[in-house]
Amino acid sequence: MTAGPRRRRRTFTALSILTASAIALTACSSGPSGSSGSQETAGASGGGDAKKPLKMGFIYATSTQNPFQEMAFGAKAAADQDGNVTLNQAAPVGVNGPAQVQLFQSAIRNSPDGIGLETLTPDLFVRPINQATDQNIPMAAVDTAPPPGTKVGLFVGNSNTELGVALGEEFIKHVPEDATGDVVIGNDIPGLQLLNQRIEGLVSVIKAKRPKLTIKGPFDAKSEPTDNFNAWQGIVKANPKAIAFLGVGGQDGVSLPLIKQQTGRDFLAGSADIPPEALQAVKKGQLFALSSPEHWLKGYIAMRLLIDSKRTGKPVPTGWWNPGTLVVNKDNVDEIIKRQADETSRAAYFKAVVDKQLADPNTYLKPIGQAN
């Protein structure tokens, strides 16, 4: 989910954008494979309604981490652009699968016109998802592919294998071909397929292009901010001679620069995702690069496709929609910091990208079984 740095400088028409504080909802919230093509859903056949008020939902994994907040920002931007969508956004405080299931079940009752779901515990959602689809509620899986045994036809997510490859390609730019030493890799959520795919892509590049390096890990780096920092402290201390520490999760790019400052050690560090602190670390040279899954774009595309289906009466597309990946390094970090300033700047930056993708769906759709 790999594209190189992209320059997108077009002005977006004004949107009503939800502020960051409103996105960080808590558990006390208000309120398997397929082929590309289209999927019949309730309200998507027999004609749409361009003026009908819609009640829709976006349920995501946690309100405490930047990647998931970004997806919620994107979903809200799509709803606000429509102007007549009541969007129920909800997430537990911290990754809590059972709590998220409860929020999703509430959305089934309150969001009959469509639900976007991003979860880190997909196995818990087989029965709830089937409950929603059995009630003819249109659905889109975001970031994490829908679990086997469900009938969700649309998955909007980047290629995590490509994301890992992109990070690996940036890494080897900073390492001589004959370099030796240990490269330590962390995994914020061991067992989560999308992070495993990132690691596979990253490791494939290092093994192929810097074969004299020794890869250690992946080690459990935890996902919540404090836990992640403490885990990386232990990993760094246990590997005093490592030349690089590489993460693939949203918090690693925050923790590793802080540890470099505290310890005074000089090592290469890189990660995925683009929390504000990590962007500043790239700008300061504390991280060589970030590989961004472009989470805002995923949230926007998923919700926009659900809304458009309701408005036009056309079926929700079926398949894996891959919006792409962006590498953030010293060459474009200032542009991305500017993009991430607020919700209006995000929407302005992505306007041309969104228009291009929605104008040519077949270019971005593949069978869900090909998602990697």
PDB file of C-alpha atoms in Angstrom, residues 14-199:
ATOM      1  CA  ALA A  14     -13.680  23.922   1.257  1.00  0.00           C
ATOM      2  CA  LEU A  15     -14.902  21.013   3.337  1.00  0.00           C
ATOM      3  CA  SER A  16     -16.455  20.931   6.752  1.00  0.00           C
ATOM      4  CA  ILE A  17     -13.753  18.976   8.564  1.00  0.00           C
ATOM      5  CA  LEU A  18     -13.994  17.497  12.029  1.00  0.00           C
ATOM      6  CA  THR A  19     -11.266  18.596  14.419  1.00  0.00           C
ATOM      7  CA  ALA A  20      -8.821  16.150  15.900  1.00  0.00           C
ATOM      8  CA  SER A  21     -10.362  16.388  19.333  1.00  0.00           C
ATOM      9  CA  ALA A  22     -13.716  15.226  18.047  1.00  0.00           C
ATOM     10  CA  ILE A  23     -12.182  12.253  16.287  1.00  0.00           C
ATOM     11  CA  ALA A  24     -10.547  10.782  19.381  1.00  0.00           C
ATOM     12  CA  LEU A  25     -13.711   9.072  20.502  1.00  0.00           C
ATOM     13  CA  THR A  26     -13.678   6.664  23.368  1.00  0.00           C
ATOM     14  CA  ALA A  27     -15.573   3.496  24.083  1.00  0.00           C
ATOM     15  CA  CYS A  28     -18.346   5.725  25.412  1.00  0.00           C
ATOM     16  CA  SER A  29     -19.040   6.681  21.817  1.00  0.00           C
ATOM     17  CA  SER A  30     -22.102   8.471  20.579  1.00  0.00           C
ATOM     18  CA  GLY A  31     -24.482   7.151  19.413  1.00  0.00           C
ATOM     19  CA  PRO A  32     -12.893 -13.829   1.882  1.00  0.00           C
ATOM     20  CA  SER A  33     -11.748 -13.504  -1.291  1.00  0.00           C
ATOM     21  CA  GLY A  34     -13.541 -11.780  -4.112  1.00  0.00           C
ATOM     22  CA  SER A  35     -12.977 -10.495  -7.594  1.00  0.00           C
ATOM     23  CA  SER A  36     -13.040  -6.927  -8.786  1.00  0.00           C
ATOM     24  CA  GLY A  37     -16.432  -5.809  -9.978  1.00  0.00           C
ATOM     25  CA  SER A  38     -19.436  -4.739  -7.951  1.00  0.00           C
ATOM     26  CA  GLN A  39     -21.519  -6.043  -5.112  1.00  0.00           C
ATOM     27  CA  GLU A  40     -25.251  -5.688  -4.659  1.00  0.00           C
ATOM     28  CA  THR A  41     -26.145  -4.116  -1.323  1.00  0.00           C
ATOM     29  CA  ALA A  42     -29.282  -2.743   0.243  1.00  0.00           C
ATOM     30  CA  GLY A  43     -30.022   0.720  -1.052  1.00  0.00           C
ATOM     31  CA  ALA A  44     -27.494   0.295  -3.846  1.00  0.00           C
ATOM     32  CA  SER A  45     -29.924  -1.204  -6.333  1.00  0.00           C
ATOM     33  CA  GLY A  46     -33.227   0.167  -7.468  1.00  0.00           C
ATOM     34  CA  GLY A  47     -32.024   3.783  -7.586  1.00  0.00           C
ATOM     35  CA  GLY A  48     -30.209   6.085  -5.244  1.00  0.00           C
ATOM     36  CA  ASP A  49     -31.299   9.235  -3.429  1.00  0.00           C
ATOM     37  CA  ALA A  50     -29.065  12.283  -3.744  1.00  0.00           C
ATOM     38  CA  LYS A  51     -30.801  14.177  -0.924  1.00  0.00           C
ATOM     39  CA  LYS A  52     -31.743  11.545   1.647  1.00  0.00           C
ATOM     40  CA  PRO A  53     -30.086  11.974   5.061  1.00  0.00           C
ATOM     41  CA  LEU A  54     -27.765   9.028   5.630  1.00  0.00           C
ATOM     42  CA  LYS A  55     -26.770   7.359   8.878  1.00  0.00           C
ATOM     43  CA  MET A  56     -23.375   5.713   8.544  1.00  0.00           C
ATOM     44  CA  GLY A  57     -20.601   4.464  10.801  1.00  0.00           C
ATOM     45  CA  PHE A  58     -16.832   4.184  10.950  1.00  0.00           C
ATOM     46  CA  ILE A  59     -15.586   1.890  13.705  1.00  0.00           C
ATOM     47  CA  TYR A  60     -11.826   1.756  14.223  1.00  0.00           C
ATOM     48  CA  ALA A  61      -9.361  -0.041  16.464  1.00  0.00           C
ATOM     49  CA  THR A  62      -8.210   2.598  18.943  1.00  0.00           C
ATOM     50  CA  SER A  63      -8.472   6.321  19.587  1.00  0.00           C
ATOM     51  CA  THR A  64      -4.980   6.477  21.132  1.00  0.00           C
ATOM     52  CA  GLN A  65      -2.765   5.956  18.060  1.00  0.00           C
ATOM     53  CA  ASN A  66      -2.107   8.177  15.071  1.00  0.00           C
ATOM     54  CA  PRO A  67      -2.685   5.657  12.224  1.00  0.00           C
ATOM     55  CA  PHE A  68      -6.260   4.993  13.269  1.00  0.00           C
ATOM     56  CA  GLN A  69      -7.014   8.650  13.935  1.00  0.00           C
ATOM     57  CA  GLU A  70      -5.840   9.395  10.385  1.00  0.00           C
ATOM     58  CA  MET A  71      -8.288   6.876   8.920  1.00  0.00           C
ATOM     59  CA  ALA A  72     -11.088   8.409  10.973  1.00  0.00           C
ATOM     60  CA  PHE A  73     -10.138  11.890   9.715  1.00  0.00           C
ATOM     61  CA  GLY A  74     -10.430  10.647   6.143  1.00  0.00           C
ATOM     62  CA  ALA A  75     -13.795   8.983   6.708  1.00  0.00           C
ATOM     63  CA  LYS A  76     -15.160  12.122   8.326  1.00  0.00           C
ATOM     64  CA  ALA A  77     -13.909  14.276   5.458  1.00  0.00           C
ATOM     65  CA  ALA A  78     -15.893  12.163   2.987  1.00  0.00           C
ATOM     66  CA  ALA A  79     -19.025  12.398   5.118  1.00  0.00           C
ATOM     67  CA  ASP A  80     -18.659  16.151   5.540  1.00  0.00           C
ATOM     68  CA  GLN A  81     -18.115  16.655   1.836  1.00  0.00           C
ATOM     69  CA  ASP A  82     -21.452  14.987   1.148  1.00  0.00           C
ATOM     70  CA  GLY A  83     -23.085  17.359   3.623  1.00  0.00           C
ATOM     71  CA  ASN A  84     -26.015  15.155   4.602  1.00  0.00           C
ATOM     72  CA  VAL A  85     -24.396  12.213   6.382  1.00  0.00           C
ATOM     73  CA  THR A  86     -24.556  11.609  10.105  1.00  0.00           C
ATOM     74  CA  LEU A  87     -21.366   9.669  10.748  1.00  0.00           C
ATOM     75  CA  ASN A  88     -21.040   7.646  13.922  1.00  0.00           C
ATOM     76  CA  GLN A  89     -17.304   7.302  14.594  1.00  0.00           C
ATOM     77  CA  ALA A  90     -16.203   5.226  17.536  1.00  0.00           C
ATOM     78  CA  ALA A  91     -13.131   3.430  18.871  1.00  0.00           C
ATOM     79  CA  PRO A  92     -12.064   1.990  22.215  1.00  0.00           C
ATOM     80  CA  VAL A  93      -9.314   3.634  24.242  1.00  0.00           C
ATOM     81  CA  GLY A  94      -6.427   1.311  23.408  1.00  0.00           C
ATOM     82  CA  VAL A  95      -6.642  -1.828  21.307  1.00  0.00           C
ATOM     83  CA  ASN A  96      -9.521  -3.805  22.824  1.00  0.00           C
ATOM     84  CA  GLY A  97     -11.188  -6.237  20.453  1.00  0.00           C
ATOM     85  CA  PRO A  98     -14.233  -7.126  22.598  1.00  0.00           C
ATOM     86  CA  ALA A  99     -14.922  -3.447  23.306  1.00  0.00           C
ATOM     87  CA  GLN A 100     -14.682  -2.672  19.599  1.00  0.00           C
ATOM     88  CA  VAL A 101     -17.136  -5.461  18.827  1.00  0.00           C
ATOM     89  CA  GLN A 102     -19.630  -3.774  21.151  1.00  0.00           C
ATOM     90  CA  LEU A 103     -19.154  -0.468  19.339  1.00  0.00           C
ATOM     91  CA  PHE A 104     -19.668  -2.220  16.020  1.00  0.00           C
ATOM     92  CA  GLN A 105     -22.867  -3.871  17.228  1.00  0.00           C
ATOM     93  CA  SER A 106     -24.123  -0.435  18.238  1.00  0.00           C
ATOM     94  CA  ALA A 107     -23.318   0.807  14.738  1.00  0.00           C
ATOM     95  CA  ILE A 108     -25.401  -2.023  13.262  1.00  0.00           C
ATOM     96  CA  ARG A 109     -28.383  -0.563  15.101  1.00  0.00           C
ATOM     97  CA  ASN A 110     -27.624   3.089  14.421  1.00  0.00           C
ATOM     98  CA  SER A 111     -25.871   3.177  11.024  1.00  0.00           C
ATOM     99  CA  PRO A 112     -28.109   1.291   8.571  1.00  0.00           C
ATOM    100  CA  ASP A 113     -26.786   3.061   5.453  1.00  0.00           C
ATOM    101  CA  GLY A 114     -23.222   1.769   5.625  1.00  0.00           C
ATOM    102  CA  ILE A 115     -20.314   0.951   7.929  1.00  0.00           C
ATOM    103  CA  GLY A 116     -16.566   1.165   7.456  1.00  0.00           C
ATOM    104  CA  LEU A 117     -14.628  -1.136   9.767  1.00  0.00           C
ATOM    105  CA  GLU A 118     -10.940  -1.003  10.678  1.00  0.00           C
ATOM    106  CA  THR A 119      -9.857  -3.581  13.236  1.00  0.00           C
ATOM    107  CA  LEU A 120      -6.724  -5.251  14.545  1.00  0.00           C
ATOM    108  CA  THR A 121      -8.728  -8.233  15.800  1.00  0.00           C
ATOM    109  CA  PRO A 122     -10.562  -9.404  12.658  1.00  0.00           C
ATOM    110  CA  ASP A 123     -11.203 -12.928  13.975  1.00  0.00           C
ATOM    111  CA  LEU A 124     -13.560 -11.483  16.586  1.00  0.00           C
ATOM    112  CA  PHE A 125     -15.702  -9.886  13.902  1.00  0.00           C
ATOM    113  CA  VAL A 126     -16.863 -12.866  11.848  1.00  0.00           C
ATOM    114  CA  ARG A 127     -20.242 -13.150  13.540  1.00  0.00           C
ATOM    115  CA  PRO A 128     -20.847  -9.370  13.940  1.00  0.00           C
ATOM    116  CA  ILE A 129     -19.937  -8.714  10.296  1.00  0.00           C
ATOM    117  CA  ASN A 130     -22.279 -11.454   9.149  1.00  0.00           C
ATOM    118  CA  GLN A 131     -24.978  -9.952  11.323  1.00  0.00           C
ATOM    119  CA  ALA A 132     -24.515  -6.622   9.537  1.00  0.00           C
ATOM    120  CA  THR A 133     -24.446  -8.052   6.029  1.00  0.00           C
ATOM    121  CA  ASP A 134     -27.427 -10.294   6.757  1.00  0.00           C
ATOM    122  CA  GLN A 135     -29.299  -7.067   7.546  1.00  0.00           C
ATOM    123  CA  ASN A 136     -28.205  -5.700   4.156  1.00  0.00           C
ATOM    124  CA  ILE A 137     -25.986  -3.002   5.636  1.00  0.00           C
ATOM    125  CA  PRO A 138     -23.332  -2.045   3.067  1.00  0.00           C
ATOM    126  CA  MET A 139     -19.823  -2.519   4.428  1.00  0.00           C
ATOM    127  CA  ALA A 140     -16.207  -1.732   3.633  1.00  0.00           C
ATOM    128  CA  ALA A 141     -13.208  -3.259   5.378  1.00  0.00           C
ATOM    129  CA  VAL A 142     -10.425  -0.708   5.855  1.00  0.00           C
ATOM    130  CA  ASP A 143      -6.700  -1.355   6.452  1.00  0.00           C
ATOM    131  CA  THR A 144      -7.263  -4.988   7.504  1.00  0.00           C
ATOM    132  CA  ALA A 145      -8.802  -7.453   5.050  1.00  0.00           C
ATOM    133  CA  PRO A 146     -12.195  -8.902   5.986  1.00  0.00           C
ATOM    134  CA  PRO A 147     -11.845 -12.225   7.806  1.00  0.00           C
ATOM    135  CA  PRO A 148     -12.648 -15.510   6.055  1.00  0.00           C
ATOM    136  CA  GLY A 149     -16.230 -16.582   6.523  1.00  0.00           C
ATOM    137  CA  THR A 150     -17.660 -13.102   5.963  1.00  0.00           C
ATOM    138  CA  LYS A 151     -19.340 -11.557   2.937  1.00  0.00           C
ATOM    139  CA  VAL A 152     -17.735  -8.108   2.866  1.00  0.00           C
ATOM    140  CA  GLY A 153     -16.990  -7.409  -0.777  1.00  0.00           C
ATOM    141  CA  LEU A 154     -14.901  -4.221  -0.524  1.00  0.00           C
ATOM    142  CA  PHE A 155     -11.488  -3.934   1.113  1.00  0.00           C
ATOM    143  CA  VAL A 156      -9.643  -0.595   1.002  1.00  0.00           C
ATOM    144  CA  GLY A 157      -6.037  -1.055   2.061  1.00  0.00           C
ATOM    145  CA  ASN A 158      -2.491  -0.474   0.893  1.00  0.00           C
ATOM    146  CA  SER A 159      -0.031  -3.223  -0.072  1.00  0.00           C
ATOM    147  CA  ASN A 160       1.912  -3.812   3.118  1.00  0.00           C
ATOM    148  CA  THR A 161       4.476  -5.918   1.285  1.00  0.00           C
ATOM    149  CA  GLU A 162       5.220  -2.931  -0.941  1.00  0.00           C
ATOM    150  CA  LEU A 163       5.356  -0.683   2.106  1.00  0.00           C
ATOM    151  CA  GLY A 164       8.039  -2.880   3.647  1.00  0.00           C
ATOM    152  CA  VAL A 165       9.969  -3.004   0.371  1.00  0.00           C
ATOM    153  CA  ALA A 166       9.874   0.798   0.193  1.00  0.00           C
ATOM    154  CA  LEU A 167      11.317   1.110   3.689  1.00  0.00           C
ATOM    155  CA  GLY A 168      14.002  -1.416   2.832  1.00  0.00           C
ATOM    156  CA  GLU A 169      14.989   0.473  -0.310  1.00  0.00           C
ATOM    157  CA  GLU A 170      15.376   3.654   1.729  1.00  0.00           C
ATOM    158  CA  PHE A 171      17.432   1.816   4.340  1.00  0.00           C
ATOM    159  CA  ILE A 172      20.014   0.429   1.930  1.00  0.00           C
ATOM    160  CA  LYS A 173      20.700   3.935   0.611  1.00  0.00           C
ATOM    161  CA  HIS A 174      22.378   4.599   3.955  1.00  0.00           C
ATOM    162  CA  VAL A 175      24.348   1.350   4.215  1.00  0.00           C
ATOM    163  CA  PRO A 176      27.435   0.448   2.110  1.00  0.00           C
ATOM    164  CA  GLU A 177      27.168  -2.726   0.033  1.00  0.00           C
ATOM    165  CA  ASP A 178      29.859  -4.513   2.051  1.00  0.00           C
ATOM    166  CA  ALA A 179      28.520  -3.423   5.452  1.00  0.00           C
ATOM    167  CA  THR A 180      28.335  -5.922   8.303  1.00  0.00           C
ATOM    168  CA  GLY A 181      26.513  -5.810  11.625  1.00  0.00           C
ATOM    169  CA  ASP A 182      23.150  -6.456  13.201  1.00  0.00           C
ATOM    170  CA  VAL A 183      19.868  -4.996  11.973  1.00  0.00           C
ATOM    171  CA  VAL A 184      17.143  -5.345  14.613  1.00  0.00           C
ATOM    172  CA  ILE A 185      13.481  -5.385  13.629  1.00  0.00           C
ATOM    173  CA  GLY A 186      10.466  -4.762  15.861  1.00  0.00           C
ATOM    174  CA  ASN A 187       6.852  -5.799  15.380  1.00  0.00           C
ATOM    175  CA  ASP A 188       4.241  -3.825  17.309  1.00  0.00           C
ATOM    176  CA  ILE A 189       1.564  -6.532  17.099  1.00  0.00           C
ATOM    177  CA  PRO A 190       3.054 -10.011  16.560  1.00  0.00           C
ATOM    178  CA  GLY A 191       0.690 -12.214  14.598  1.00  0.00           C
ATOM    179  CA  LEU A 192      -1.079  -9.360  12.812  1.00  0.00           C
ATOM    180  CA  GLN A 193      -0.882 -10.262   9.129  1.00  0.00           C
ATOM    181  CA  LEU A 194      -0.456  -6.761   7.761  1.00  0.00           C
ATOM    182  CA  LEU A 195       2.603  -6.109   9.963  1.00  0.00           C
ATOM    183  CA  ASN A 196       4.034  -9.504   9.040  1.00  0.00           C
ATOM    184  CA  GLN A 197       3.695  -8.504   5.389  1.00  0.00           C
ATOM    185  CA  ARG A 198       5.582  -5.272   6.028  1.00  0.00           C
ATOM    186  CA  ILE A 199       8.397  -7.191   7.683  1.00  0.00           C
TER     187      ILE A 199
END
